[in-house]
């Protein structure tokens, strides 16, 4: 009887996210986050990102936190000074400073009449030059609250995409990650 360390073929990136591991949902341990039936992408099997390019002893799985800079700014994180200029305040908080986007009229240098929410949606819908996907969310929204709901849904999907395998279960030092061979 021999014990062989777990080897990594080096053909795909070691992201260890539920969607990147070549396994079906039922292949994960029962209490694993990736085995959760409510998890939307537990068996996506997208291992198309390239790996090291050589075979080596697997380094195990490391606990990776969700990078917070991939989230869209949450609406409730924006200080709202008014109830009628919420889109403008959201985009200003997101570092947009385009007066054509934010202002219905500019009286002088730094003197902007902020667009109302309805005017903002109308401007974005009528301006095809605004190509950033965040503007597609505005175009697809009925109002600011609908826009915020879409942002929340996207952020939930991002968080879900970064659910990873539990490092303690799959650590290469753990016997579960070793193969026994009987000859």
Tab-separated table of C-alpha atoms in Angstrom:
chain	number	residue	atom	x	y	z
A	1	UNK	CA	0.000	0.000	0.000
A	2	UNK	CA	1.344	3.408	-1.008
A	3	UNK	CA	0.198	6.931	-0.327
A	4	UNK	CA	0.654	9.392	-3.177
A	5	UNK	CA	0.467	13.114	-2.671
A	6	UNK	CA	-2.205	14.947	-4.618
A	7	UNK	CA	-0.813	16.167	-7.915
A	8	UNK	CA	-1.885	19.210	-9.849
A	9	UNK	CA	-1.789	18.770	-13.626
A	10	UNK	CA	-1.236	22.509	-14.030
A	11	UNK	CA	-3.760	22.856	-16.836
A	12	UNK	CA	-6.214	25.260	-15.190
A	13	UNK	CA	-5.979	28.118	-12.709
A	14	UNK	CA	-6.286	27.157	-9.053
A	15	UNK	CA	-9.096	29.533	-8.242
A	16	UNK	CA	-10.942	26.907	-6.182
A	17	UNK	CA	-14.223	28.687	-6.699
A	18	UNK	CA	-17.285	26.489	-6.980
A	19	UNK	CA	-17.699	27.413	-10.640
A	20	UNK	CA	-14.084	26.711	-11.610
A	21	UNK	CA	-13.602	23.235	-10.147
A	22	UNK	CA	-14.297	20.403	-12.611
A	23	UNK	CA	-16.902	18.663	-10.487
A	24	UNK	CA	-20.654	18.358	-10.246
A	25	UNK	CA	-22.531	19.691	-7.208
A	26	UNK	CA	-23.028	16.170	-5.811
A	27	UNK	CA	-19.247	15.538	-5.953
A	28	UNK	CA	-18.598	18.089	-3.210
A	29	UNK	CA	-18.750	17.132	0.484
A	30	UNK	CA	-22.360	17.395	1.765
A	31	UNK	CA	-21.797	20.394	4.036
A	32	UNK	CA	-19.653	22.220	1.511
A	33	UNK	CA	-20.861	25.616	0.304
A	34	UNK	CA	-20.399	24.306	-3.247
A	35	UNK	CA	-22.817	21.429	-2.553
A	36	UNK	CA	-25.545	23.820	-1.435
A	37	UNK	CA	-28.584	23.282	-3.650
A	38	UNK	CA	-29.346	27.001	-3.533
A	39	UNK	CA	-25.917	27.831	-4.942
A	40	UNK	CA	-26.536	28.927	-8.540
A	41	UNK	CA	-23.191	28.089	-10.105
A	42	UNK	CA	-21.943	25.093	-8.139
A	43	UNK	CA	-21.500	22.923	-11.199
A	44	UNK	CA	-20.566	25.403	-13.918
A	45	UNK	CA	-17.211	23.630	-14.450
A	46	UNK	CA	-15.531	26.596	-16.095
A	47	UNK	CA	-11.868	25.705	-15.842
A	48	UNK	CA	-10.846	27.604	-18.963
A	49	UNK	CA	-8.345	29.893	-17.224
A	50	UNK	CA	-4.802	28.618	-17.859
A	51	UNK	CA	-2.678	27.068	-15.124
A	52	UNK	CA	1.040	26.731	-14.474
A	53	UNK	CA	1.692	24.503	-17.475
A	54	UNK	CA	3.486	21.728	-15.566
A	55	UNK	CA	2.632	18.893	-13.155
A	56	UNK	CA	3.475	19.538	-9.504
A	57	UNK	CA	2.420	18.590	-5.991
A	58	UNK	CA	-0.826	20.423	-5.327
A	59	UNK	CA	-0.338	23.335	-2.948
A	60	UNK	CA	-3.740	22.908	-1.383
A	61	UNK	CA	-6.589	25.360	-1.305
A	62	UNK	CA	-6.155	28.740	0.245
A	63	UNK	CA	-8.936	30.801	1.753
A	64	UNK	CA	-9.524	33.717	-0.595
A	65	UNK	CA	-11.680	36.677	0.362
A	66	UNK	CA	-13.957	38.268	-2.206
A	67	UNK	CA	-12.131	41.252	-3.669
A	68	UNK	CA	-14.324	44.161	-2.610
A	69	UNK	CA	-13.310	46.297	-5.566
A	70	UNK	CA	-15.335	44.098	-7.951
A	71	UNK	CA	-18.633	45.033	-6.308
A	72	UNK	CA	-20.750	47.828	-7.695
A	73	UNK	CA	-21.331	50.713	-5.314
A	74	UNK	CA	-24.384	49.900	-3.212
A	75	UNK	CA	-27.144	52.470	-3.288
A	76	UNK	CA	-27.482	52.496	0.483
A	77	UNK	CA	-23.764	53.419	0.726
A	78	UNK	CA	-24.446	56.696	-1.082
A	79	UNK	CA	-25.382	59.651	1.065
A	80	UNK	CA	-28.645	60.894	-0.419
A	81	UNK	CA	-29.290	64.615	0.051
A	82	UNK	CA	-32.483	64.605	-1.981
A	83	UNK	CA	-35.252	62.323	-3.150
A	84	UNK	CA	-35.286	63.596	-6.725
A	85	UNK	CA	-31.568	63.574	-7.681
A	86	UNK	CA	-30.607	60.110	-6.462
A	87	UNK	CA	-29.122	58.950	-9.784
A	88	UNK	CA	-26.898	62.038	-9.933
A	89	UNK	CA	-25.768	61.533	-6.344
A	90	UNK	CA	-25.057	57.828	-7.027
A	91	UNK	CA	-22.975	58.573	-10.118
A	92	UNK	CA	-21.139	61.443	-8.408
A	93	UNK	CA	-20.278	59.043	-5.558
A	94	UNK	CA	-19.039	56.622	-8.254
A	95	UNK	CA	-16.624	59.350	-9.455
A	96	UNK	CA	-18.515	60.411	-12.573
A	97	UNK	CA	-18.057	64.129	-13.186
A	98	UNK	CA	-19.492	64.578	-16.687
A	99	UNK	CA	-21.679	67.696	-16.563
A	100	UNK	CA	-23.663	66.555	-19.616
A	101	UNK	CA	-24.596	63.416	-17.705
A	102	UNK	CA	-25.204	64.956	-14.298
A	103	UNK	CA	-26.612	68.393	-15.088
A	104	UNK	CA	-29.765	69.435	-16.879
A	105	UNK	CA	-28.238	72.903	-17.273
A	106	UNK	CA	-24.904	74.460	-16.417
A	107	UNK	CA	-25.089	78.105	-15.365
A	108	UNK	CA	-21.393	78.635	-14.909
A	109	UNK	CA	-18.213	76.986	-13.744
A	110	UNK	CA	-19.215	74.507	-11.038
A	111	UNK	CA	-22.846	75.665	-11.029
A	112	UNK	CA	-24.952	72.667	-12.068
A	113	UNK	CA	-28.694	72.103	-12.005
A	114	UNK	CA	-28.730	68.410	-11.149
A	115	UNK	CA	-30.883	66.200	-13.317
A	116	UNK	CA	-34.009	64.766	-11.724
A	117	UNK	CA	-34.207	60.969	-11.619
A	118	UNK	CA	-36.675	60.872	-14.540
A	119	UNK	CA	-34.553	63.284	-16.576
A	120	UNK	CA	-31.429	61.223	-15.827
A	121	UNK	CA	-33.069	57.998	-17.072
A	122	UNK	CA	-34.320	59.832	-20.172
A	123	UNK	CA	-30.872	61.264	-20.904
A	124	UNK	CA	-29.165	57.877	-20.532
A	125	UNK	CA	-31.797	56.098	-22.648
A	126	UNK	CA	-31.394	58.713	-25.381
A	127	UNK	CA	-27.600	58.699	-25.367
A	128	UNK	CA	-26.113	55.632	-27.054
A	129	UNK	CA	-22.583	56.954	-26.492
A	130	UNK	CA	-22.801	55.919	-22.839
A	131	UNK	CA	-21.446	52.404	-23.336
A	132	UNK	CA	-20.491	51.371	-19.790
A	133	UNK	CA	-22.638	48.440	-18.546
A	134	UNK	CA	-23.753	50.515	-15.565
A	135	UNK	CA	-25.681	52.678	-18.033
A	136	UNK	CA	-27.378	49.566	-19.409
A	137	UNK	CA	-28.687	49.031	-15.866
A	138	UNK	CA	-30.106	52.561	-15.903
A	139	UNK	CA	-31.698	51.937	-19.319
A	140	UNK	CA	-33.291	48.720	-18.057
A	141	UNK	CA	-34.609	50.321	-14.859
A	142	UNK	CA	-38.033	51.837	-14.261
A	143	UNK	CA	-36.785	54.094	-11.468
A	144	UNK	CA	-33.986	54.514	-8.924
A	145	UNK	CA	-35.298	51.773	-6.622
A	146	UNK	CA	-35.408	49.327	-9.539
A	147	UNK	CA	-31.828	50.327	-10.422
A	148	UNK	CA	-30.747	49.673	-6.814
A	149	UNK	CA	-32.438	46.252	-6.852
A	150	UNK	CA	-30.482	45.362	-10.011
A	151	UNK	CA	-27.221	46.492	-8.383
A	152	UNK	CA	-27.986	44.361	-5.333
A	153	UNK	CA	-28.670	41.345	-7.570
A	154	UNK	CA	-25.380	41.810	-9.418
A	155	UNK	CA	-23.444	42.149	-6.164
A	156	UNK	CA	-25.115	38.960	-4.857
A	157	UNK	CA	-24.048	37.152	-8.040
A	158	UNK	CA	-20.485	38.426	-7.620
A	159	UNK	CA	-20.401	37.209	-4.033
A	160	UNK	CA	-21.801	33.853	-5.116
A	161	UNK	CA	-19.132	33.563	-7.810
A	162	UNK	CA	-16.402	33.806	-5.178
A	163	UNK	CA	-17.703	31.027	-2.931
A	164	UNK	CA	-14.726	28.717	-2.640
A	165	UNK	CA	-14.023	25.202	-1.528
A	166	UNK	CA	-13.261	24.914	2.161
A	167	UNK	CA	-9.485	24.839	2.646
A	168	UNK	CA	-9.624	22.596	5.718
A	169	UNK	CA	-11.412	19.834	3.806
A	170	UNK	CA	-9.196	19.884	0.723
A	171	UNK	CA	-5.816	20.883	2.145
A	172	UNK	CA	-3.052	18.794	0.557
A	173	UNK	CA	-1.706	17.957	4.046
A	174	UNK	CA	-5.024	16.360	4.916
A	175	UNK	CA	-5.218	12.610	4.139
A	176	UNK	CA	-8.475	13.152	2.223
A	177	UNK	CA	-6.416	14.789	-0.529
A	178	UNK	CA	-4.120	11.771	-0.914
A	179	UNK	CA	-4.688	8.693	-2.985
A	180	UNK	CA	-4.110	5.161	-1.733
A	181	UNK	CA	-2.859	2.661	-4.254
A	182	UNK	CA	-2.839	-1.045	-3.551
A	183	UNK	CA	-0.642	-3.263	-5.732
